[in-house]
Amino acid sequence: MTTASSGPVSLPVGTGRAFNFSAGPGVLPEDVLNRAREDLLDLFGTGVGILEHSHRGKAYDRVLEEAIADARSLASIPDDFEVMFVQGGATTQCFQIPMAFLPDGGTADYFETGKWAKDSIHEAERYGGVHLAFSGAESRFGELPQGGDVSRVSYSSGPAYVHYTSNNTIMGTEWHELPPTPPGDAFFVCDASSDIFSRPIDVSPYGLIYAGGQKNLGPAGTVLVIARKDVLERQVRELPWMLDYRLIAQKQSRFNTPPTFGVYLIGQTFKWIIENGGLEGMRAHNERKAKIIYDTLDASGFYTPHARVQDRSLMNVTFKTPSEDLDKRFIAEGESQGLRYLGGHRSIGGMRASVYNAMPVEGAEALASFLREFERTHG
Ligand code: PMP
């Protein structure tokens, strides 16, 4: 992306677009948005736009087939896994998963690592027992039990599954390794909403991975689900059609009229990732951006990052200035300079810079120079 100097920060030139640090819906690749603009009017030279094609027609067949094939090639997803697109946001997965896999009288293990994990726990408790394998409440969810801290994890004796959130969007913590192997024949369920495809992933240890679209993939509402076929057969109760993963898989994610535009856009994002070095390329790109921002925070005596160093997220960088008043000024001055949506989630306050795959390096550099400038003038 070309940039120009505008005060202390550089903004993308000529596009009228700001650097968007929103946690979600968040920044999407400009190439994808430009492509979508064309395909809204005419997809594949059919004279009919993507929003207007039947979900049973040949054009949508191609959209869906390519999206699934590209997801499979990106993450080397083997044939014994289904790749599905479902509706209702990631929040629907919070109840759909225990409805499907947590038997009456059974237990599922959950890592309580932030608000979204807590929502999942709340919903699971409607269907069965929940055992907390770990709670980060004491550290205000600034820590995860990884690295030297795995001894803080304790599983129950026979959970149906183990649920964890790979990246905690609000707190700015991220797992950099897998949690300890689940006991017995339990499988991992992972909420990867805010770091899906930001780095290489080996799906084989998982039973089910889900990710809401609006961060690294595409529009809100459409959810990517990657699930092991034999795990789907473990469904413990009859579910309404729309929630039955087996039926969703059997009907190729179009039991009813699916969110065709969401699937299309996610598919275009997969192509963009492939063209930009695949998941290894994303990892290098995301590590570079995160380093630019964290190095600036660490070099300052003014800002306090929220997450413990080894648990820091590459996707959501959370930090504070010395006072709430200065936080507010930071956010307002950032906005006026084209650094949009730097406010932290209302539950923890402060600031949060979300630097998903589509955030260019220039966005991280612009934020770093704004951090230094703000400290110089207000520190
Ligand atoms: N899980 C995580 C990790 C999230 O960040 C979010 C949304 N920010 C959700 C779940 C909920 O997603 P949705 O709003 O799509 O239901």
mmCIF file of C-alpha atoms in Angstrom, residues 95-334:
data_model
loop_
_atom_site.group_PDB
_atom_site.id
_atom_site.type_symbol
_atom_site.label_atom_id
_atom_site.label_comp_id
_atom_site.label_asym_id
_atom_site.label_seq_id
_atom_site.Cartn_x
_atom_site.Cartn_y
_atom_site.Cartn_z
ATOM 1 C CA PHE A 95 -24.740 -23.306 22.443
ATOM 2 C CA GLN A 96 -24.709 -25.428 19.294
ATOM 3 C CA ILE A 97 -21.587 -27.266 20.470
ATOM 4 C CA PRO A 98 -22.855 -28.318 23.927
ATOM 5 C CA MET A 99 -26.286 -29.086 22.451
ATOM 6 C CA ALA A 100 -24.599 -31.462 20.055
ATOM 7 C CA PHE A 101 -21.845 -32.976 22.176
ATOM 8 C CA LEU A 102 -22.470 -32.464 25.906
ATOM 9 C CA PRO A 103 -24.705 -35.290 27.171
ATOM 10 C CA ASP A 104 -27.190 -34.897 30.042
ATOM 11 C CA GLY A 105 -25.237 -35.638 33.196
ATOM 12 C CA GLY A 106 -21.928 -35.309 31.327
ATOM 13 C CA THR A 107 -19.141 -32.769 31.744
ATOM 14 C CA ALA A 108 -17.205 -30.611 29.333
ATOM 15 C CA ASP A 109 -13.977 -28.798 30.265
ATOM 16 C CA TYR A 110 -13.573 -25.122 29.494
ATOM 17 C CA PHE A 111 -10.736 -22.612 29.756
ATOM 18 C CA GLU A 112 -12.117 -19.429 31.260
ATOM 19 C CA THR A 113 -9.844 -16.922 29.557
ATOM 20 C CA GLY A 114 -12.072 -13.946 28.839
ATOM 21 C CA LYS A 115 -15.537 -12.763 27.942
ATOM 22 C CA TRP A 116 -16.090 -14.964 24.911
ATOM 23 C CA ALA A 117 -14.943 -18.035 26.814
ATOM 24 C CA LYS A 118 -17.308 -17.066 29.634
ATOM 25 C CA ASP A 119 -20.190 -16.809 27.183
ATOM 26 C CA SER A 120 -19.421 -20.318 25.952
ATOM 27 C CA ILE A 121 -19.345 -21.599 29.531
ATOM 28 C CA HIS A 122 -22.659 -19.937 30.314
ATOM 29 C CA GLU A 123 -24.344 -21.584 27.352
ATOM 30 C CA ALA A 124 -22.801 -25.013 28.014
ATOM 31 C CA GLU A 125 -24.196 -24.993 31.553
ATOM 32 C CA ARG A 126 -27.696 -25.218 30.052
ATOM 33 C CA TYR A 127 -26.946 -28.704 28.752
ATOM 34 C CA GLY A 128 -24.575 -30.389 31.188
ATOM 35 C CA GLY A 129 -21.786 -29.906 33.701
ATOM 36 C CA VAL A 130 -18.881 -27.552 33.106
ATOM 37 C CA HIS A 131 -15.483 -28.034 34.705
ATOM 38 C CA LEU A 132 -13.078 -25.105 34.549
ATOM 39 C CA ALA A 133 -9.737 -26.494 33.394
ATOM 40 C CA PHE A 134 -8.289 -23.064 34.134
ATOM 41 C CA SER A 135 -9.543 -19.636 35.102
ATOM 42 C CA GLY A 136 -7.631 -16.466 34.357
ATOM 43 C CA ALA A 137 -10.008 -14.312 36.427
ATOM 44 C CA GLU A 138 -7.338 -13.516 39.044
ATOM 45 C CA SER A 139 -5.030 -11.909 36.484
ATOM 46 C CA ARG A 140 -7.979 -10.079 34.914
ATOM 47 C CA PHE A 141 -7.498 -12.482 32.036
ATOM 48 C CA GLY A 142 -4.040 -11.167 31.247
ATOM 49 C CA GLU A 143 -2.487 -14.662 31.476
ATOM 50 C CA LEU A 144 -2.865 -18.081 29.865
ATOM 51 C CA PRO A 145 -1.599 -21.402 31.270
ATOM 52 C CA GLN A 146 1.005 -22.080 28.608
ATOM 53 C CA GLY A 147 4.766 -22.481 28.516
ATOM 54 C CA GLY A 148 6.055 -22.873 32.067
ATOM 55 C CA ASP A 149 2.506 -22.522 33.367
ATOM 56 C CA VAL A 150 0.794 -25.614 31.973
ATOM 57 C CA SER A 151 0.714 -27.139 35.467
ATOM 58 C CA ARG A 152 -2.092 -24.668 36.183
ATOM 59 C CA VAL A 153 -4.364 -26.724 33.903
ATOM 60 C CA SER A 154 -6.495 -29.446 35.484
ATOM 61 C CA TYR A 155 -8.919 -31.516 33.438
ATOM 62 C CA SER A 156 -11.877 -33.446 34.831
ATOM 63 C CA SER A 157 -11.719 -37.243 34.656
ATOM 64 C CA GLY A 158 -13.925 -37.835 31.620
ATOM 65 C CA PRO A 159 -14.943 -34.687 29.751
ATOM 66 C CA ALA A 160 -16.920 -34.974 26.514
ATOM 67 C CA TYR A 161 -14.638 -32.325 25.031
ATOM 68 C CA VAL A 162 -12.212 -29.540 25.990
ATOM 69 C CA HIS A 163 -13.084 -26.033 24.795
ATOM 70 C CA TYR A 164 -10.614 -23.182 24.535
ATOM 71 C CA THR A 165 -10.348 -19.801 22.828
ATOM 72 C CA SER A 166 -7.133 -19.571 20.818
ATOM 73 C CA ASN A 167 -7.118 -15.774 20.834
ATOM 74 C CA ASN A 168 -8.915 -13.663 23.412
ATOM 75 C CA THR A 169 -9.980 -10.657 21.384
ATOM 76 C CA ILE A 170 -10.846 -8.408 24.300
ATOM 77 C CA MET A 171 -7.928 -9.172 26.624
ATOM 78 C CA GLY A 172 -5.286 -9.469 23.927
ATOM 79 C CA THR A 173 -3.965 -12.888 24.925
ATOM 80 C CA GLU A 174 -3.259 -15.734 22.518
ATOM 81 C CA TRP A 175 -2.274 -19.367 22.813
ATOM 82 C CA HIS A 176 1.092 -19.988 21.153
ATOM 83 C CA GLU A 177 0.848 -23.726 21.706
ATOM 84 C CA LEU A 178 -1.924 -26.277 22.215
ATOM 85 C CA PRO A 179 -3.299 -26.762 25.730
ATOM 86 C CA PRO A 180 -2.429 -30.159 27.269
ATOM 87 C CA THR A 181 -3.909 -33.167 25.437
ATOM 88 C CA PRO A 182 -7.522 -33.821 26.506
ATOM 89 C CA PRO A 183 -8.041 -36.969 28.604
ATOM 90 C CA GLY A 184 -9.661 -40.169 27.288
ATOM 91 C CA ASP A 185 -11.447 -39.802 23.988
ATOM 92 C CA ALA A 186 -12.305 -36.129 24.564
ATOM 93 C CA PHE A 187 -11.555 -33.806 21.666
ATOM 94 C CA PHE A 188 -10.508 -30.172 21.425
ATOM 95 C CA VAL A 189 -13.078 -27.569 20.471
ATOM 96 C CA CYS A 190 -11.454 -24.261 19.581
ATOM 97 C CA ASP A 191 -12.978 -20.823 19.195
ATOM 98 C CA ALA A 192 -10.512 -19.382 16.686
ATOM 99 C CA SER A 193 -12.685 -16.404 15.754
ATOM 100 C CA SER A 194 -9.984 -13.809 16.108
ATOM 101 C CA ASP A 195 -6.861 -15.629 14.936
ATOM 102 C CA ILE A 196 -8.034 -18.142 12.346
ATOM 103 C CA PHE A 197 -5.568 -18.432 9.475
ATOM 104 C CA SER A 198 -3.275 -15.789 10.954
ATOM 105 C CA ARG A 199 -0.557 -18.469 11.191
ATOM 106 C CA PRO A 200 -0.133 -22.129 10.221
ATOM 107 C CA ILE A 201 -2.516 -24.541 11.919
ATOM 108 C CA ASP A 202 -2.434 -28.325 12.101
ATOM 109 C CA VAL A 203 -6.085 -29.308 12.431
ATOM 110 C CA SER A 204 -5.424 -32.938 13.312
ATOM 111 C CA PRO A 205 -5.558 -32.575 17.143
ATOM 112 C CA TYR A 206 -8.960 -30.860 16.979
ATOM 113 C CA GLY A 207 -12.495 -32.211 16.928
ATOM 114 C CA LEU A 208 -14.038 -28.900 15.929
ATOM 115 C CA ILE A 209 -12.701 -25.422 15.164
ATOM 116 C CA TYR A 210 -15.002 -22.464 14.595
ATOM 117 C CA ALA A 211 -14.419 -18.868 13.634
ATOM 118 C CA GLY A 212 -16.828 -15.998 13.131
ATOM 119 C CA GLY A 213 -16.157 -14.250 9.840
ATOM 120 C CA GLN A 214 -15.746 -10.614 10.773
ATOM 121 C CA LYS A 215 -12.046 -10.523 11.714
ATOM 122 C CA ASN A 216 -9.725 -12.527 9.499
ATOM 123 C CA LEU A 217 -12.234 -13.888 7.002
ATOM 124 C CA GLY A 218 -15.061 -11.689 5.767
ATOM 125 C CA PRO A 219 -18.477 -10.440 6.838
ATOM 126 C CA ALA A 220 -20.087 -10.927 10.251
ATOM 127 C CA GLY A 221 -22.714 -13.630 10.604
ATOM 128 C CA THR A 222 -21.035 -16.352 8.549
ATOM 129 C CA VAL A 223 -18.977 -18.821 10.558
ATOM 130 C CA LEU A 224 -16.332 -21.226 9.312
ATOM 131 C CA VAL A 225 -16.499 -24.638 11.016
ATOM 132 C CA ILE A 226 -13.822 -27.286 10.504
ATOM 133 C CA ALA A 227 -14.805 -30.555 12.163
ATOM 134 C CA ARG A 228 -13.642 -34.164 12.227
ATOM 135 C CA LYS A 229 -16.229 -36.427 10.617
ATOM 136 C CA ASP A 230 -16.205 -39.071 13.339
ATOM 137 C CA VAL A 231 -16.683 -36.380 15.996
ATOM 138 C CA LEU A 232 -19.857 -35.210 14.251
ATOM 139 C CA GLU A 233 -21.188 -38.751 14.664
ATOM 140 C CA ARG A 234 -20.891 -38.356 18.438
ATOM 141 C CA GLN A 235 -23.904 -36.055 18.540
ATOM 142 C CA VAL A 236 -25.754 -36.821 21.774
ATOM 143 C CA ARG A 237 -29.271 -35.509 21.104
ATOM 144 C CA GLU A 238 -31.636 -34.754 18.278
ATOM 145 C CA LEU A 239 -31.189 -31.171 17.132
ATOM 146 C CA PRO A 240 -33.272 -28.831 14.989
ATOM 147 C CA TRP A 241 -32.287 -29.151 11.340
ATOM 148 C CA MET A 242 -30.433 -25.872 11.258
ATOM 149 C CA LEU A 243 -28.186 -26.884 14.160
ATOM 150 C CA ASP A 244 -27.449 -30.464 13.167
ATOM 151 C CA TYR A 245 -23.808 -30.518 12.033
ATOM 152 C CA ARG A 246 -24.290 -33.887 10.304
ATOM 153 C CA LEU A 247 -27.110 -32.480 8.212
ATOM 154 C CA ILE A 248 -25.172 -29.278 7.514
ATOM 155 C CA ALA A 249 -22.252 -31.360 6.237
ATOM 156 C CA GLN A 250 -24.481 -33.695 4.238
ATOM 157 C CA LYS A 251 -26.243 -30.745 2.583
ATOM 158 C CA GLN A 252 -22.937 -28.940 1.827
ATOM 159 C CA SER A 253 -23.779 -26.007 4.122
ATOM 160 C CA ARG A 254 -26.960 -25.209 2.175
ATOM 161 C CA PHE A 255 -29.794 -26.947 3.923
ATOM 162 C CA ASN A 256 -31.651 -23.655 3.652
ATOM 163 C CA THR A 257 -30.598 -20.556 1.701
ATOM 164 C CA PRO A 258 -27.063 -19.981 2.991
ATOM 165 C CA PRO A 259 -25.334 -16.613 3.427
ATOM 166 C CA THR A 260 -23.998 -16.782 -0.119
ATOM 167 C CA PHE A 261 -22.215 -13.441 -0.025
ATOM 168 C CA GLY A 262 -20.467 -14.339 3.226
ATOM 169 C CA VAL A 263 -19.193 -17.602 1.770
ATOM 170 C CA TYR A 264 -18.136 -15.813 -1.423
ATOM 171 C CA LEU A 265 -16.197 -13.147 0.461
ATOM 172 C CA ILE A 266 -14.521 -15.628 2.775
ATOM 173 C CA GLY A 267 -13.518 -17.589 -0.330
ATOM 174 C CA GLN A 268 -11.981 -14.458 -1.838
ATOM 175 C CA THR A 269 -10.055 -13.870 1.380
ATOM 176 C CA PHE A 270 -8.694 -17.425 1.203
ATOM 177 C CA LYS A 271 -7.433 -16.662 -2.306
ATOM 178 C CA TRP A 272 -5.814 -13.462 -1.058
ATOM 179 C CA ILE A 273 -4.064 -15.385 1.724
ATOM 180 C CA ILE A 274 -2.799 -17.957 -0.792
ATOM 181 C CA GLU A 275 -1.494 -15.165 -3.048
ATOM 182 C CA ASN A 276 0.255 -13.536 -0.089
ATOM 183 C CA GLY A 277 2.365 -16.441 1.059
ATOM 184 C CA GLY A 278 -0.264 -18.696 2.640
ATOM 185 C CA LEU A 279 -0.354 -19.183 6.381
ATOM 186 C CA GLU A 280 3.439 -18.964 6.718
ATOM 187 C CA GLY A 281 3.251 -15.638 4.910
ATOM 188 C CA MET A 282 0.525 -14.460 7.289
ATOM 189 C CA ARG A 283 2.573 -15.490 10.303
ATOM 190 C CA ALA A 284 5.628 -13.530 9.158
ATOM 191 C CA HIS A 285 3.469 -10.513 8.309
ATOM 192 C CA ASN A 286 1.621 -10.619 11.647
ATOM 193 C CA GLU A 287 4.782 -11.157 13.715
ATOM 194 C CA ARG A 288 6.376 -8.190 12.033
ATOM 195 C CA LYS A 289 3.447 -5.867 12.755
ATOM 196 C CA ALA A 290 3.025 -7.031 16.350
ATOM 197 C CA LYS A 291 6.751 -6.549 17.000
ATOM 198 C CA ILE A 292 6.633 -2.980 15.716
ATOM 199 C CA ILE A 293 3.844 -2.127 18.161
ATOM 200 C CA TYR A 294 4.970 -4.135 21.213
ATOM 201 C CA ASP A 295 8.556 -2.895 20.865
ATOM 202 C CA THR A 296 7.267 0.659 20.950
ATOM 203 C CA LEU A 297 5.125 -0.027 24.009
ATOM 204 C CA ASP A 298 8.000 -1.793 25.796
ATOM 205 C CA ALA A 299 10.431 1.013 25.064
ATOM 206 C CA SER A 300 8.130 3.499 26.776
ATOM 207 C CA GLY A 301 7.611 4.174 30.458
ATOM 208 C CA PHE A 302 4.239 5.682 29.644
ATOM 209 C CA TYR A 303 2.140 2.809 28.293
ATOM 210 C CA THR A 304 1.221 -0.373 30.180
ATOM 211 C CA PRO A 305 0.373 -3.443 28.063
ATOM 212 C CA HIS A 306 -2.415 -5.616 29.530
ATOM 213 C CA ALA A 307 -1.295 -9.141 28.609
ATOM 214 C CA ARG A 308 1.669 -10.931 30.162
ATOM 215 C CA VAL A 309 4.598 -10.881 27.710
ATOM 216 C CA GLN A 310 4.558 -14.597 26.811
ATOM 217 C CA ASP A 311 0.781 -14.609 26.336
ATOM 218 C CA ARG A 312 0.528 -11.569 24.098
ATOM 219 C CA SER A 313 -1.717 -11.712 21.086
ATOM 220 C CA LEU A 314 -0.420 -11.001 17.602
ATOM 221 C CA MET A 315 -3.927 -9.925 16.620
ATOM 222 C CA ASN A 316 -5.169 -7.632 19.406
ATOM 223 C CA VAL A 317 -2.683 -5.425 21.230
ATOM 224 C CA THR A 318 -4.153 -4.121 24.515
ATOM 225 C CA PHE A 319 -2.591 -1.339 26.602
ATOM 226 C CA LYS A 320 -3.242 1.734 28.729
ATOM 227 C CA THR A 321 -1.788 5.159 29.346
ATOM 228 C CA PRO A 322 -1.310 6.336 32.970
ATOM 229 C CA SER A 323 -4.904 7.639 33.228
ATOM 230 C CA GLU A 324 -8.387 7.153 31.832
ATOM 231 C CA ASP A 325 -8.413 10.757 30.776
ATOM 232 C CA LEU A 326 -5.282 10.276 28.676
ATOM 233 C CA ASP A 327 -6.751 7.046 27.249
ATOM 234 C CA LYS A 328 -9.728 9.032 26.005
ATOM 235 C CA ARG A 329 -7.465 11.673 24.487
ATOM 236 C CA PHE A 330 -5.328 9.004 22.838
ATOM 237 C CA ILE A 331 -8.378 7.446 21.194
ATOM 238 C CA ALA A 332 -9.802 10.803 20.084
ATOM 239 C CA GLU A 333 -6.489 12.079 18.694
ATOM 240 C CA GLY A 334 -5.937 8.758 16.935
#
